[in-house]
Amino acid sequence: MMTDQELDELLIETLKKILADTKECADYVKDIHTEEYKEIQEEYDYIINDVTDLLKNVKTIEDLAEMDDDRIGDVFTYLETYADNFIISHEPEHYKKDMEEYEKIESLLNLFYDEDDEDGE
């Protein structure tokens, strides 16, 4: 079980990784000028601006918890997408480390599920 401080640090580190990944993706598609990619570029720009703002204003899980439901939902979506795209190496020397990292991300995601969800909300 992770401490609150470890979870706070993990949240910030993961948001930084999401920001870096999104910037990399945005850079990759910046010169593709189709209608479909225009929407993708706008989505990347939104995420980059949003996560940059989060990193300025959120230092702890508690800070995030005080934000409105839409904003919290966006963060959950970013984390979930990051987890879904997380690559776990099959190389024995990397597999264990990758699995530990993935389990930490899952711990972060589990913070978004609370008892109210079980009441059918």
PDB file of N, CA, C and O in Angstrom, residues 16-71:
ATOM      1  N   LYS A  16       3.080  14.474 -15.541  1.00  0.00           N
ATOM      2  CA  LYS A  16       4.229  14.948 -16.330  1.00  0.00           C
ATOM      3  C   LYS A  16       4.493  14.018 -17.518  1.00  0.00           C
ATOM      4  O   LYS A  16       4.791  14.475 -18.619  1.00  0.00           O
ATOM      5  N   LYS A  17       4.383  12.701 -17.284  1.00  0.00           N
ATOM      6  CA  LYS A  17       4.583  11.731 -18.366  1.00  0.00           C
ATOM      7  C   LYS A  17       3.475  11.859 -19.415  1.00  0.00           C
ATOM      8  O   LYS A  17       3.748  11.783 -20.612  1.00  0.00           O
ATOM      9  N   ILE A  18       2.240  12.059 -18.958  1.00  0.00           N
ATOM     10  CA  ILE A  18       1.115  12.242 -19.885  1.00  0.00           C
ATOM     11  C   ILE A  18       1.348  13.491 -20.728  1.00  0.00           C
ATOM     12  O   ILE A  18       1.139  13.479 -21.947  1.00  0.00           O
ATOM     13  N   LEU A  19       1.798  14.568 -20.093  1.00  0.00           N
ATOM     14  CA  LEU A  19       2.089  15.815 -20.812  1.00  0.00           C
ATOM     15  C   LEU A  19       3.181  15.579 -21.858  1.00  0.00           C
ATOM     16  O   LEU A  19       3.025  15.980 -23.020  1.00  0.00           O
ATOM     17  N   ALA A  20       4.259  14.922 -21.475  1.00  0.00           N
ATOM     18  CA  ALA A  20       5.362  14.657 -22.411  1.00  0.00           C
ATOM     19  C   ALA A  20       4.894  13.788 -23.577  1.00  0.00           C
ATOM     20  O   ALA A  20       5.199  14.079 -24.743  1.00  0.00           O
ATOM     21  N   ASP A  21       4.135  12.729 -23.280  1.00  0.00           N
ATOM     22  CA  ASP A  21       3.616  11.847 -24.334  1.00  0.00           C
ATOM     23  C   ASP A  21       2.698  12.612 -25.285  1.00  0.00           C
ATOM     24  O   ASP A  21       2.761  12.437 -26.501  1.00  0.00           O
ATOM     25  N   THR A  22       1.829  13.444 -24.721  1.00  0.00           N
ATOM     26  CA  THR A  22       0.872  14.188 -25.544  1.00  0.00           C
ATOM     27  C   THR A  22       1.596  15.200 -26.422  1.00  0.00           C
ATOM     28  O   THR A  22       1.259  15.358 -27.604  1.00  0.00           O
ATOM     29  N   LYS A  23       2.606  15.856 -25.872  1.00  0.00           N
ATOM     30  CA  LYS A  23       3.404  16.801 -26.677  1.00  0.00           C
ATOM     31  C   LYS A  23       4.096  16.068 -27.825  1.00  0.00           C
ATOM     32  O   LYS A  23       4.150  16.568 -28.949  1.00  0.00           O
ATOM     33  N   GLU A  24       4.603  14.878 -27.537  1.00  0.00           N
ATOM     34  CA  GLU A  24       5.266  14.078 -28.565  1.00  0.00           C
ATOM     35  C   GLU A  24       4.272  13.693 -29.670  1.00  0.00           C
ATOM     36  O   GLU A  24       4.573  13.811 -30.859  1.00  0.00           O
ATOM     37  N   CYS A  25       3.079  13.282 -29.281  1.00  0.00           N
ATOM     38  CA  CYS A  25       2.045  12.923 -30.251  1.00  0.00           C
ATOM     39  C   CYS A  25       1.621  14.146 -31.068  1.00  0.00           C
ATOM     40  O   CYS A  25       1.448  14.055 -32.284  1.00  0.00           O
ATOM     41  N   ALA A  26       1.462  15.277 -30.401  1.00  0.00           N
ATOM     42  CA  ALA A  26       1.059  16.510 -31.080  1.00  0.00           C
ATOM     43  C   ALA A  26       2.120  16.918 -32.098  1.00  0.00           C
ATOM     44  O   ALA A  26       1.799  17.343 -33.210  1.00  0.00           O
ATOM     45  N   ASP A  27       3.376  16.775 -31.714  1.00  0.00           N
ATOM     46  CA  ASP A  27       4.475  17.112 -32.614  1.00  0.00           C
ATOM     47  C   ASP A  27       4.464  16.195 -33.837  1.00  0.00           C
ATOM     48  O   ASP A  27       4.708  16.625 -34.960  1.00  0.00           O
ATOM     49  N   TYR A  28       4.146  14.944 -33.609  1.00  0.00           N
ATOM     50  CA  TYR A  28       4.133  13.942 -34.682  1.00  0.00           C
ATOM     51  C   TYR A  28       3.062  14.259 -35.740  1.00  0.00           C
ATOM     52  O   TYR A  28       3.277  14.025 -36.925  1.00  0.00           O
ATOM     53  N   VAL A  29       1.920  14.797 -35.321  1.00  0.00           N
ATOM     54  CA  VAL A  29       0.814  15.035 -36.258  1.00  0.00           C
ATOM     55  C   VAL A  29       0.680  16.498 -36.685  1.00  0.00           C
ATOM     56  O   VAL A  29      -0.211  16.837 -37.454  1.00  0.00           O
ATOM     57  N   LYS A  30       1.587  17.360 -36.237  1.00  0.00           N
ATOM     58  CA  LYS A  30       1.412  18.801 -36.471  1.00  0.00           C
ATOM     59  C   LYS A  30       1.427  19.199 -37.946  1.00  0.00           C
ATOM     60  O   LYS A  30       0.837  20.205 -38.318  1.00  0.00           O
ATOM     61  N   ASP A  31       2.083  18.402 -38.797  1.00  0.00           N
ATOM     62  CA  ASP A  31       2.180  18.756 -40.207  1.00  0.00           C
ATOM     63  C   ASP A  31       1.179  18.023 -41.091  1.00  0.00           C
ATOM     64  O   ASP A  31       1.252  18.110 -42.321  1.00  0.00           O
ATOM     65  N   ILE A  32       0.259  17.298 -40.468  1.00  0.00           N
ATOM     66  CA  ILE A  32      -0.779  16.608 -41.241  1.00  0.00           C
ATOM     67  C   ILE A  32      -2.011  17.513 -41.245  1.00  0.00           C
ATOM     68  O   ILE A  32      -2.567  17.825 -40.195  1.00  0.00           O
ATOM     69  N   HIS A  33      -2.408  17.937 -42.448  1.00  0.00           N
ATOM     70  CA  HIS A  33      -3.455  18.962 -42.539  1.00  0.00           C
ATOM     71  C   HIS A  33      -4.744  18.427 -43.164  1.00  0.00           C
ATOM     72  O   HIS A  33      -5.194  18.905 -44.202  1.00  0.00           O
ATOM     73  N   THR A  34      -5.342  17.442 -42.517  1.00  0.00           N
ATOM     74  CA  THR A  34      -6.654  16.960 -42.957  1.00  0.00           C
ATOM     75  C   THR A  34      -7.662  17.340 -41.881  1.00  0.00           C
ATOM     76  O   THR A  34      -7.296  17.691 -40.757  1.00  0.00           O
ATOM     77  N   GLU A  35      -8.930  17.274 -42.223  1.00  0.00           N
ATOM     78  CA  GLU A  35      -9.988  17.627 -41.268  1.00  0.00           C
ATOM     79  C   GLU A  35      -9.926  16.733 -40.028  1.00  0.00           C
ATOM     80  O   GLU A  35     -10.049  17.198 -38.909  1.00  0.00           O
ATOM     81  N   GLU A  36      -9.720  15.447 -40.256  1.00  0.00           N
ATOM     82  CA  GLU A  36      -9.643  14.498 -39.142  1.00  0.00           C
ATOM     83  C   GLU A  36      -8.481  14.845 -38.208  1.00  0.00           C
ATOM     84  O   GLU A  36      -8.634  14.855 -36.988  1.00  0.00           O
ATOM     85  N   TYR A  37      -7.330  15.146 -38.786  1.00  0.00           N
ATOM     86  CA  TYR A  37      -6.166  15.466 -37.958  1.00  0.00           C
ATOM     87  C   TYR A  37      -6.275  16.826 -37.296  1.00  0.00           C
ATOM     88  O   TYR A  37      -5.686  17.060 -36.254  1.00  0.00           O
ATOM     89  N   LYS A  38      -7.063  17.715 -37.890  1.00  0.00           N
ATOM     90  CA  LYS A  38      -7.301  19.020 -37.249  1.00  0.00           C
ATOM     91  C   LYS A  38      -7.976  18.784 -35.886  1.00  0.00           C
ATOM     92  O   LYS A  38      -7.602  19.383 -34.881  1.00  0.00           O
ATOM     93  N   GLU A  39      -8.953  17.883 -35.862  1.00  0.00           N
ATOM     94  CA  GLU A  39      -9.639  17.546 -34.605  1.00  0.00           C
ATOM     95  C   GLU A  39      -8.680  16.884 -33.619  1.00  0.00           C
ATOM     96  O   GLU A  39      -8.711  17.174 -32.418  1.00  0.00           O
ATOM     97  N   ILE A  40      -7.838  15.993 -34.115  1.00  0.00           N
ATOM     98  CA  ILE A  40      -6.867  15.308 -33.256  1.00  0.00           C
ATOM     99  C   ILE A  40      -5.900  16.332 -32.663  1.00  0.00           C
ATOM    100  O   ILE A  40      -5.598  16.300 -31.468  1.00  0.00           O
ATOM    101  N   GLN A  41      -5.427  17.274 -33.491  1.00  0.00           N
ATOM    102  CA  GLN A  41      -4.510  18.315 -33.026  1.00  0.00           C
ATOM    103  C   GLN A  41      -5.174  19.188 -31.958  1.00  0.00           C
ATOM    104  O   GLN A  41      -4.550  19.541 -30.954  1.00  0.00           O
ATOM    105  N   GLU A  42      -6.466  19.511 -32.166  1.00  0.00           N
ATOM    106  CA  GLU A  42      -7.196  20.314 -31.172  1.00  0.00           C
ATOM    107  C   GLU A  42      -7.324  19.556 -29.860  1.00  0.00           C
ATOM    108  O   GLU A  42      -7.198  20.147 -28.783  1.00  0.00           O
ATOM    109  N   GLU A  43      -7.569  18.267 -29.947  1.00  0.00           N
ATOM    110  CA  GLU A  43      -7.670  17.427 -28.745  1.00  0.00           C
ATOM    111  C   GLU A  43      -6.333  17.412 -28.001  1.00  0.00           C
ATOM    112  O   GLU A  43      -6.293  17.567 -26.779  1.00  0.00           O
ATOM    113  N   TYR A  44      -5.243  17.231 -28.733  1.00  0.00           N
ATOM    114  CA  TYR A  44      -3.910  17.253 -28.110  1.00  0.00           C
ATOM    115  C   TYR A  44      -3.648  18.613 -27.457  1.00  0.00           C
ATOM    116  O   TYR A  44      -3.131  18.679 -26.347  1.00  0.00           O
ATOM    117  N   ASP A  45      -3.991  19.696 -28.162  1.00  0.00           N
ATOM    118  CA  ASP A  45      -3.782  21.042 -27.603  1.00  0.00           C
ATOM    119  C   ASP A  45      -4.568  21.217 -26.306  1.00  0.00           C
ATOM    120  O   ASP A  45      -4.062  21.771 -25.340  1.00  0.00           O
ATOM    121  N   TYR A  46      -5.807  20.727 -26.301  1.00  0.00           N
ATOM    122  CA  TYR A  46      -6.633  20.821 -25.095  1.00  0.00           C
ATOM    123  C   TYR A  46      -5.963  20.074 -23.931  1.00  0.00           C
ATOM    124  O   TYR A  46      -5.849  20.605 -22.823  1.00  0.00           O
ATOM    125  N   ILE A  47      -5.528  18.845 -24.201  1.00  0.00           N
ATOM    126  CA  ILE A  47      -4.912  18.033 -23.147  1.00  0.00           C
ATOM    127  C   ILE A  47      -3.621  18.695 -22.653  1.00  0.00           C
ATOM    128  O   ILE A  47      -3.387  18.782 -21.446  1.00  0.00           O
ATOM    129  N   ILE A  48      -2.789  19.184 -23.586  1.00  0.00           N
ATOM    130  CA  ILE A  48      -1.534  19.841 -23.199  1.00  0.00           C
ATOM    131  C   ILE A  48      -1.815  21.039 -22.297  1.00  0.00           C
ATOM    132  O   ILE A  48      -1.203  21.193 -21.241  1.00  0.00           O
ATOM    133  N   ASN A  49      -2.768  21.884 -22.694  1.00  0.00           N
ATOM    134  CA  ASN A  49      -3.106  23.058 -21.883  1.00  0.00           C
ATOM    135  C   ASN A  49      -3.694  22.659 -20.535  1.00  0.00           C
ATOM    136  O   ASN A  49      -3.365  23.244 -19.500  1.00  0.00           O
ATOM    137  N   ASP A  50      -4.570  21.657 -20.545  1.00  0.00           N
ATOM    138  CA  ASP A  50      -5.230  21.224 -19.319  1.00  0.00           C
ATOM    139  C   ASP A  50      -4.225  20.611 -18.343  1.00  0.00           C
ATOM    140  O   ASP A  50      -4.210  20.954 -17.158  1.00  0.00           O
ATOM    141  N   VAL A  51      -3.381  19.716 -18.831  1.00  0.00           N
ATOM    142  CA  VAL A  51      -2.420  19.049 -17.942  1.00  0.00           C
ATOM    143  C   VAL A  51      -1.375  20.057 -17.447  1.00  0.00           C
ATOM    144  O   VAL A  51      -0.970  20.010 -16.286  1.00  0.00           O
ATOM    145  N   THR A  52      -0.979  20.998 -18.309  1.00  0.00           N
ATOM    146  CA  THR A  52      -0.048  22.052 -17.879  1.00  0.00           C
ATOM    147  C   THR A  52      -0.669  22.841 -16.731  1.00  0.00           C
ATOM    148  O   THR A  52      -0.007  23.118 -15.716  1.00  0.00           O
ATOM    149  N   ASP A  53      -1.938  23.194 -16.862  1.00  0.00           N
ATOM    150  CA  ASP A  53      -2.653  23.920 -15.808  1.00  0.00           C
ATOM    151  C   ASP A  53      -2.760  23.072 -14.537  1.00  0.00           C
ATOM    152  O   ASP A  53      -2.560  23.573 -13.427  1.00  0.00           O
ATOM    153  N   LEU A  54      -3.066  21.794 -14.697  1.00  0.00           N
ATOM    154  CA  LEU A  54      -3.148  20.894 -13.538  1.00  0.00           C
ATOM    155  C   LEU A  54      -1.817  20.855 -12.789  1.00  0.00           C
ATOM    156  O   LEU A  54      -1.794  20.914 -11.558  1.00  0.00           O
ATOM    157  N   LEU A  55      -0.729  20.765 -13.527  1.00  0.00           N
ATOM    158  CA  LEU A  55       0.590  20.693 -12.887  1.00  0.00           C
ATOM    159  C   LEU A  55       0.928  21.977 -12.133  1.00  0.00           C
ATOM    160  O   LEU A  55       1.664  21.947 -11.157  1.00  0.00           O
ATOM    161  N   LYS A  56       0.361  23.099 -12.566  1.00  0.00           N
ATOM    162  CA  LYS A  56       0.583  24.367 -11.851  1.00  0.00           C
ATOM    163  C   LYS A  56      -0.251  24.429 -10.577  1.00  0.00           C
ATOM    164  O   LYS A  56       0.146  25.044  -9.595  1.00  0.00           O
ATOM    165  N   ASN A  57      -1.435  23.818 -10.599  1.00  0.00           N
ATOM    166  CA  ASN A  57      -2.401  24.010  -9.522  1.00  0.00           C
ATOM    167  C   ASN A  57      -2.623  22.802  -8.615  1.00  0.00           C
ATOM    168  O   ASN A  57      -3.249  22.939  -7.567  1.00  0.00           O
ATOM    169  N   VAL A  58      -2.145  21.651  -9.009  1.00  0.00           N
ATOM    170  CA  VAL A  58      -2.375  20.429  -8.234  1.00  0.00           C
ATOM    171  C   VAL A  58      -1.033  19.897  -7.737  1.00  0.00           C
ATOM    172  O   VAL A  58      -0.154  19.592  -8.532  1.00  0.00           O
ATOM    173  N   LYS A  59      -0.904  19.828  -6.438  1.00  0.00           N
ATOM    174  CA  LYS A  59       0.311  19.270  -5.842  1.00  0.00           C
ATOM    175  C   LYS A  59       0.008  17.972  -5.093  1.00  0.00           C
ATOM    176  O   LYS A  59       0.907  17.204  -4.789  1.00  0.00           O
ATOM    177  N   THR A  60      -1.272  17.770  -4.778  1.00  0.00           N
ATOM    178  CA  THR A  60      -1.676  16.586  -4.014  1.00  0.00           C
ATOM    179  C   THR A  60      -2.987  16.021  -4.567  1.00  0.00           C
ATOM    180  O   THR A  60      -3.713  16.705  -5.291  1.00  0.00           O
ATOM    181  N   ILE A  61      -3.292  14.805  -4.171  1.00  0.00           N
ATOM    182  CA  ILE A  61      -4.573  14.177  -4.524  1.00  0.00           C
ATOM    183  C   ILE A  61      -5.709  15.041  -3.957  1.00  0.00           C
ATOM    184  O   ILE A  61      -6.737  15.223  -4.591  1.00  0.00           O
ATOM    185  N   GLU A  62      -5.487  15.587  -2.772  1.00  0.00           N
ATOM    186  CA  GLU A  62      -6.491  16.435  -2.120  1.00  0.00           C
ATOM    187  C   GLU A  62      -6.814  17.664  -2.976  1.00  0.00           C
ATOM    188  O   GLU A  62      -7.980  18.049  -3.116  1.00  0.00           O
ATOM    189  N   ASP A  63      -5.774  18.277  -3.571  1.00  0.00           N
ATOM    190  CA  ASP A  63      -5.999  19.428  -4.468  1.00  0.00           C
ATOM    191  C   ASP A  63      -6.909  19.019  -5.622  1.00  0.00           C
ATOM    192  O   ASP A  63      -7.817  19.756  -6.001  1.00  0.00           O
ATOM    193  N   LEU A  64      -6.647  17.855  -6.173  1.00  0.00           N
ATOM    194  CA  LEU A  64      -7.456  17.359  -7.285  1.00  0.00           C
ATOM    195  C   LEU A  64      -8.888  17.096  -6.833  1.00  0.00           C
ATOM    196  O   LEU A  64      -9.841  17.453  -7.530  1.00  0.00           O
ATOM    197  N   ALA A  65      -9.035  16.520  -5.651  1.00  0.00           N
ATOM    198  CA  ALA A  65     -10.357  16.174  -5.122  1.00  0.00           C
ATOM    199  C   ALA A  65     -11.240  17.413  -4.944  1.00  0.00           C
ATOM    200  O   ALA A  65     -12.466  17.315  -4.980  1.00  0.00           O
ATOM    201  N   GLU A  66     -10.616  18.572  -4.758  1.00  0.00           N
ATOM    202  CA  GLU A  66     -11.377  19.805  -4.559  1.00  0.00           C
ATOM    203  C   GLU A  66     -11.843  20.443  -5.863  1.00  0.00           C
ATOM    204  O   GLU A  66     -12.585  21.419  -5.853  1.00  0.00           O
ATOM    205  N   MET A  67     -11.432  19.887  -6.989  1.00  0.00           N
ATOM    206  CA  MET A  67     -11.842  20.426  -8.287  1.00  0.00           C
ATOM    207  C   MET A  67     -13.229  19.909  -8.650  1.00  0.00           C
ATOM    208  O   MET A  67     -13.745  18.982  -8.023  1.00  0.00           O
ATOM    209  N   ASP A  68     -13.819  20.517  -9.696  1.00  0.00           N
ATOM    210  CA  ASP A  68     -15.171  20.086 -10.062  1.00  0.00           C
ATOM    211  C   ASP A  68     -15.140  18.711 -10.734  1.00  0.00           C
ATOM    212  O   ASP A  68     -14.103  18.236 -11.194  1.00  0.00           O
ATOM    213  N   ASP A  69     -16.309  18.079 -10.764  1.00  0.00           N
ATOM    214  CA  ASP A  69     -16.425  16.704 -11.249  1.00  0.00           C
ATOM    215  C   ASP A  69     -15.936  16.538 -12.681  1.00  0.00           C
ATOM    216  O   ASP A  69     -15.331  15.517 -13.014  1.00  0.00           O
ATOM    217  N   ASP A  70     -16.188  17.527 -13.549  1.00  0.00           N
ATOM    218  CA  ASP A  70     -15.746  17.425 -14.943  1.00  0.00           C
ATOM    219  C   ASP A  70     -14.231  17.366 -15.019  1.00  0.00           C
ATOM    220  O   ASP A  70     -13.660  16.585 -15.775  1.00  0.00           O
ATOM    221  N   ARG A  71     -13.585  18.201 -14.251  1.00  0.00           N
ATOM    222  CA  ARG A  71     -12.115  18.257 -14.253  1.00  0.00           C
ATOM    223  C   ARG A  71     -11.541  16.949 -13.714  1.00  0.00           C
ATOM    224  O   ARG A  71     -10.604  16.387 -14.285  1.00  0.00           O
TER     225      ARG A  71
END
